[in-house]
Structures are given as structure tokens and as C-alpha cells.
mmCIF file of N, CA, C and O in Angstrom:
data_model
loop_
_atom_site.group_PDB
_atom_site.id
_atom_site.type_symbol
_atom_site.label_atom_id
_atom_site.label_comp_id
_atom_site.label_asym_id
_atom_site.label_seq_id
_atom_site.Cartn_x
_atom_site.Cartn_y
_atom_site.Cartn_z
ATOM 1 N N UNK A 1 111.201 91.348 102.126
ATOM 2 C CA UNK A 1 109.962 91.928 101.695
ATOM 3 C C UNK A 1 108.915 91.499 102.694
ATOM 4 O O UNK A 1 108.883 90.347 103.127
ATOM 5 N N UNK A 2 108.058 92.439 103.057
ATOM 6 C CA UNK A 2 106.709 91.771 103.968
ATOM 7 C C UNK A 2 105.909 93.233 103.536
ATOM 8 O O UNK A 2 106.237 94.408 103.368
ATOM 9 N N UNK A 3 104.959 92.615 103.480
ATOM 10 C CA UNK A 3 103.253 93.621 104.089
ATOM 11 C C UNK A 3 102.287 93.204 104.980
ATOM 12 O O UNK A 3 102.182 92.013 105.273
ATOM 13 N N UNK A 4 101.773 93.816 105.313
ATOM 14 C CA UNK A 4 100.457 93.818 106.256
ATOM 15 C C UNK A 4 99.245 92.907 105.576
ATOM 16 O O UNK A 4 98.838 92.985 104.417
ATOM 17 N N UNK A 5 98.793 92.034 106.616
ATOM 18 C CA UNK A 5 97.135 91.689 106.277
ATOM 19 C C UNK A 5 96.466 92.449 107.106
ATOM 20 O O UNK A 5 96.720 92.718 108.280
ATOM 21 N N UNK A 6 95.349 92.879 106.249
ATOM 22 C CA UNK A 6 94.365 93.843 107.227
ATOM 23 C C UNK A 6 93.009 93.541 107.120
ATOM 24 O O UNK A 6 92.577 92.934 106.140
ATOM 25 N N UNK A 7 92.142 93.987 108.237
ATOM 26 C CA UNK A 7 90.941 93.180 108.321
ATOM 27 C C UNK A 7 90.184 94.544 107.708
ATOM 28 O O UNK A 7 90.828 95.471 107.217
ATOM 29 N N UNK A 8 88.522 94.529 107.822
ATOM 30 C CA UNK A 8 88.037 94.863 107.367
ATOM 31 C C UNK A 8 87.621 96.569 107.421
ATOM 32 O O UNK A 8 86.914 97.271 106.699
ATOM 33 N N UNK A 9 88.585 96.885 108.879
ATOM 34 C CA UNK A 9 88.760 98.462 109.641
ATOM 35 C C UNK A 9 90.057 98.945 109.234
ATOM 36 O O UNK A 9 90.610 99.870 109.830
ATOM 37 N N UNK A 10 90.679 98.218 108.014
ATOM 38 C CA UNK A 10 92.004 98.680 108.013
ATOM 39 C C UNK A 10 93.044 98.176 108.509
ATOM 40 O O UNK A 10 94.123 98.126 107.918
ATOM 41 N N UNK A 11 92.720 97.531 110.229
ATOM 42 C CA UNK A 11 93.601 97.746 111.112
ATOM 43 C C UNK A 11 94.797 96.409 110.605
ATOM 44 O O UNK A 11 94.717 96.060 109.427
ATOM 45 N N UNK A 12 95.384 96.021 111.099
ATOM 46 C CA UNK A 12 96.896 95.193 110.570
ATOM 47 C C UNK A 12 96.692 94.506 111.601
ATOM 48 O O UNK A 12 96.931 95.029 112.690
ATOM 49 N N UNK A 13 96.185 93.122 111.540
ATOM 50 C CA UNK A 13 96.378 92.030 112.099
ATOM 51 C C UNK A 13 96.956 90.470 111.821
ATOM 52 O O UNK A 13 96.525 89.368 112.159
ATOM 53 N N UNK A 14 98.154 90.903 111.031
ATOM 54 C CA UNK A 14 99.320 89.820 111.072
ATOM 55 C C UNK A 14 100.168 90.628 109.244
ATOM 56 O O UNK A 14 100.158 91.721 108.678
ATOM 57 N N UNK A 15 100.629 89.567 109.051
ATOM 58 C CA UNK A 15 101.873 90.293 108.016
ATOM 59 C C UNK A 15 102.360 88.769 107.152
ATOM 60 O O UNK A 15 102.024 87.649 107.539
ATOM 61 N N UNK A 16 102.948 88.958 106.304
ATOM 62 C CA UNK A 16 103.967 87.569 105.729
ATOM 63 C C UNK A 16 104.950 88.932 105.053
ATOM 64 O O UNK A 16 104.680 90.089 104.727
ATOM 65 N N UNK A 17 106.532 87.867 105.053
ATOM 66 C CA UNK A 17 107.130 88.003 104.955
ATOM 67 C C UNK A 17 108.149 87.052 104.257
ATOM 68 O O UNK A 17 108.058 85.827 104.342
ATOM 69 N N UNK A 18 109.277 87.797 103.452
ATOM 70 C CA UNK A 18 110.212 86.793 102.673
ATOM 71 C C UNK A 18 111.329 87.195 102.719
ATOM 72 O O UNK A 18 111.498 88.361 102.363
ATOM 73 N N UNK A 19 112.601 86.343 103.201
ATOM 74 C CA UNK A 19 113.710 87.044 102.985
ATOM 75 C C UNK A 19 114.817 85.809 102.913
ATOM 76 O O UNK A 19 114.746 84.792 103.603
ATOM 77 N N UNK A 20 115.711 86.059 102.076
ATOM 78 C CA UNK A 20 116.988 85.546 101.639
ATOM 79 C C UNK A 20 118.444 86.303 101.678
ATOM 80 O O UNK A 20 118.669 87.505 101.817
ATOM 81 N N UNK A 21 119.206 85.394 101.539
ATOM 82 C CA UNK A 21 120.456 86.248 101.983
ATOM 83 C C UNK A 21 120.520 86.678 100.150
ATOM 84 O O UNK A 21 120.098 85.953 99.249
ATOM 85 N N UNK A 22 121.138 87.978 99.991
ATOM 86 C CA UNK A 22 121.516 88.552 98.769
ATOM 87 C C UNK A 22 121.906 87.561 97.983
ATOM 88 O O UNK A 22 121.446 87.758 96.858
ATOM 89 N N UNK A 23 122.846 86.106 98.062
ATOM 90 C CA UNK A 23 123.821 85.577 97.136
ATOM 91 C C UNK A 23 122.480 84.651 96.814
ATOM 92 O O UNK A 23 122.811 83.993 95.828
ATOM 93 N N UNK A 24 121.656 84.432 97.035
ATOM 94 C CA UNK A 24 120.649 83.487 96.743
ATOM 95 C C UNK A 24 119.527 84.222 96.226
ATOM 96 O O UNK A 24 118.615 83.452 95.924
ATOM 97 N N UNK A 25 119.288 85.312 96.035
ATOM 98 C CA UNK A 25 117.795 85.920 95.214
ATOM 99 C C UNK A 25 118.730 87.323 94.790
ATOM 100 O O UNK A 25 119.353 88.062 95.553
ATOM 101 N N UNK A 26 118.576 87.412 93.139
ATOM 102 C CA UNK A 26 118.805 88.341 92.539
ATOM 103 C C UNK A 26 117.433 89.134 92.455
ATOM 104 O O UNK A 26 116.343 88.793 92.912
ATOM 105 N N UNK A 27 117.782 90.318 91.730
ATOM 106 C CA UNK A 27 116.523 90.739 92.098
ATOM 107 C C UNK A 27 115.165 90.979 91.003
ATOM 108 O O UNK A 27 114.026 91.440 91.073
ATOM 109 N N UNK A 28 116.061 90.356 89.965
ATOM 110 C CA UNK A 28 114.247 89.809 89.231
ATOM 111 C C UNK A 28 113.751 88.816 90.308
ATOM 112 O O UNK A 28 112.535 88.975 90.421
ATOM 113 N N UNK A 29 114.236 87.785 91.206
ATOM 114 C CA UNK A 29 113.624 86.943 91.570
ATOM 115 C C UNK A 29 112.749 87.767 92.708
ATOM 116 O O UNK A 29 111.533 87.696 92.887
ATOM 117 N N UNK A 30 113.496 88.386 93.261
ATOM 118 C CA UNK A 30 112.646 89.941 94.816
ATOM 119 C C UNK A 30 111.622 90.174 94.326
ATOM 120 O O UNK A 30 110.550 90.024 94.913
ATOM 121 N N UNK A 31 111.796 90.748 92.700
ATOM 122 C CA UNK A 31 110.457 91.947 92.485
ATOM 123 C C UNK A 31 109.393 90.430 92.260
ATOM 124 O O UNK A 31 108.496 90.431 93.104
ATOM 125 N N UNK A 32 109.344 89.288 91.384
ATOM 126 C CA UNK A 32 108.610 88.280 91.335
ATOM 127 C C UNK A 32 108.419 88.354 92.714
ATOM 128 O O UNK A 32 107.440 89.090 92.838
ATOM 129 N N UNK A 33 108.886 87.928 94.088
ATOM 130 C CA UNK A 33 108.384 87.024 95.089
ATOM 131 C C UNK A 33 107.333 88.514 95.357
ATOM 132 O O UNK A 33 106.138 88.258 95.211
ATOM 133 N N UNK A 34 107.665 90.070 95.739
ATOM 134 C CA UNK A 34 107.047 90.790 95.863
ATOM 135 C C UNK A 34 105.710 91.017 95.360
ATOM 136 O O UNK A 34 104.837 91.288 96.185
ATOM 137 N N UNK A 35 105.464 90.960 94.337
ATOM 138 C CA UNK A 35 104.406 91.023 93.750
ATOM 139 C C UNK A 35 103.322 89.833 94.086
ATOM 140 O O UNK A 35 102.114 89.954 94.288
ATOM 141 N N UNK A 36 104.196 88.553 94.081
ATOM 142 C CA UNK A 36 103.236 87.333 94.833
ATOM 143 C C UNK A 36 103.063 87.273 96.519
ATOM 144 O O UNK A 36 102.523 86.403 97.202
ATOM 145 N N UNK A 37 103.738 88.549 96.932
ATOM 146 C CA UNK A 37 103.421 88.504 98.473
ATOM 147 C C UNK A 37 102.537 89.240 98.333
ATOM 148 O O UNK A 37 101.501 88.605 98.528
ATOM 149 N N UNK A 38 102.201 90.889 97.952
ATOM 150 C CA UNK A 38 101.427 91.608 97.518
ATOM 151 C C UNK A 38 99.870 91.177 96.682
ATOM 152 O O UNK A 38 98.868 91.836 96.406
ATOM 153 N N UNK A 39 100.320 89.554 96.433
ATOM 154 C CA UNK A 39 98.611 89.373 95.715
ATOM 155 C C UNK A 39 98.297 88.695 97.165
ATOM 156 O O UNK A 39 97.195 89.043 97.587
ATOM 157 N N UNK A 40 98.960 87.868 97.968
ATOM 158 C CA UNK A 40 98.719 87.154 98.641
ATOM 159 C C UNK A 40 97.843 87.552 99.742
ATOM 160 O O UNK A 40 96.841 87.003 100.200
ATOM 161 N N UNK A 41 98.654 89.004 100.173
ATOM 162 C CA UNK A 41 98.042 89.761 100.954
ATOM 163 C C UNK A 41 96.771 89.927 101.226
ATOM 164 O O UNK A 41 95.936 89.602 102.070
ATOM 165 N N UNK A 42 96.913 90.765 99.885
ATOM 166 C CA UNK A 42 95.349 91.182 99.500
ATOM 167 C C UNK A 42 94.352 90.036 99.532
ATOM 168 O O UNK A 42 93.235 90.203 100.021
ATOM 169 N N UNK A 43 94.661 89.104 99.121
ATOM 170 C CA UNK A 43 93.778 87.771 99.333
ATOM 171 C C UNK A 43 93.119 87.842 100.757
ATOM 172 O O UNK A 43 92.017 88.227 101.147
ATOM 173 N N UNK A 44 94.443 87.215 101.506
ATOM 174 C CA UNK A 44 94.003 86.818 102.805
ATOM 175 C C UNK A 44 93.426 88.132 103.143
ATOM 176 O O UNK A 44 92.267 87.858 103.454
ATOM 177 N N UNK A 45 93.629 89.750 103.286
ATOM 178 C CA UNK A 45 93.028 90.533 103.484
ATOM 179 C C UNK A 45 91.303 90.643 103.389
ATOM 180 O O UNK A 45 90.543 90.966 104.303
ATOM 181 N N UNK A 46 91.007 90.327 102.206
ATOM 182 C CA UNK A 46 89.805 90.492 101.740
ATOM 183 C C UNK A 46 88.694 89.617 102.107
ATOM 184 O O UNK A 46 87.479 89.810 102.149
ATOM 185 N N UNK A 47 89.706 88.227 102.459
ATOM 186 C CA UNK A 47 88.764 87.579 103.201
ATOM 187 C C UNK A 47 88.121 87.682 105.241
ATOM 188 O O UNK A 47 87.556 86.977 106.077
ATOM 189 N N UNK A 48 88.660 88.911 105.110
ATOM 190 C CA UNK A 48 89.078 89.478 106.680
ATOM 191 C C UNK A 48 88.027 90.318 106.336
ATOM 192 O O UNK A 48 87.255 90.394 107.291
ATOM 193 N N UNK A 49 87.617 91.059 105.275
ATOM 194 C CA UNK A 49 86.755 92.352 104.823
ATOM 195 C C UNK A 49 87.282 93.808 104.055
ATOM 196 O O UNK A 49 86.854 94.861 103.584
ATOM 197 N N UNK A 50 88.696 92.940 104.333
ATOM 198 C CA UNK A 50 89.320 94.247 103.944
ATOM 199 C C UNK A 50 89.159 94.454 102.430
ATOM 200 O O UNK A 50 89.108 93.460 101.707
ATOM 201 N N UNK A 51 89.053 96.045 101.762
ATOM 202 C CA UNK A 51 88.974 96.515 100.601
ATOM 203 C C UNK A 51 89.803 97.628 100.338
ATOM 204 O O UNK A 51 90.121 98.556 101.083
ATOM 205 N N UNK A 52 90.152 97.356 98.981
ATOM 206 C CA UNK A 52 91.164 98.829 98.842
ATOM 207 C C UNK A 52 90.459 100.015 99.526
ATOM 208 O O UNK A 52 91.038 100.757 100.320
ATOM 209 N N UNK A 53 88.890 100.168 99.086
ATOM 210 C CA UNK A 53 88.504 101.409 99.670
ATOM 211 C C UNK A 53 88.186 101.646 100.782
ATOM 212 O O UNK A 53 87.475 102.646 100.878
ATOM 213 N N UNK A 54 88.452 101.054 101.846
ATOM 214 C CA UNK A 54 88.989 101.085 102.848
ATOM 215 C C UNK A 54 90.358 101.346 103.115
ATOM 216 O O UNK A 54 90.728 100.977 104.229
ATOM 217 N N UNK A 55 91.207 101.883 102.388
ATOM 218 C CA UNK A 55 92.282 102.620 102.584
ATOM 219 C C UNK A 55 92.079 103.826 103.168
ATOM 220 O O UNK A 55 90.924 104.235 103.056
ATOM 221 N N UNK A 56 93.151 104.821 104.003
ATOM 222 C CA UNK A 56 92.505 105.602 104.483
ATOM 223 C C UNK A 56 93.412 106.845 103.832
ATOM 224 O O UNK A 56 94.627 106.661 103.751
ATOM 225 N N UNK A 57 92.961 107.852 103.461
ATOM 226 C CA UNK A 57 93.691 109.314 102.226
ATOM 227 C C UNK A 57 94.500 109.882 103.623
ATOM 228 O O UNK A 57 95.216 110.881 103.558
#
């Protein structure tokens, strides 16, 4: 699993990422770590400037 951190233009200036071999993360444990990479993101994002509405349609 990984996403993008993005600064305040959108643009993608770095990422985190998580990965395990299959026999060690089932995948309730994936969708959990996902969702805590996905808040994480947005964190560090926002402190960059980034905002959802700054998404681009």
C-alpha cells in the first residue's frame, strides 16, 4: 500500500508506503494499515497546504 504526500499545488512531493509478504498480513490487517496510511497522508499533506479542494476534477 502507498499514497502520495502533496503540497499545497497538488503536486506529489514524497509518498509512504507499507508492505509485507502475504503470510504475515491478512487482509483485515491491509485494509487497517491502509486507512492509517491514508490518515497519515493527509496529515503530513495538509501541513504542506495541501486540501482536499485542491484536488483537481
Amino acid at each position: 500500500m502507498a499514497a502520495p504526500i502533496r503540497d499545497a499545488s497538488n503536486k506529489i512531493i514524497g509518498s509512504i508506503s507499507v508492505s509485507s509478504a502475504a503470510q504475515y498480513m491478512d487482509d483485515a490487517r491491509m485494509k487497517a494499515l491502509t486507512e492509517q496510511v491514508l490518515a497519515t497522508v493527509h496529515a503530513i499533506s495538509h501541513e504542506f497546504g495541501w486540501s482536499e479542494t485542491n484536488l483537481k476534477t
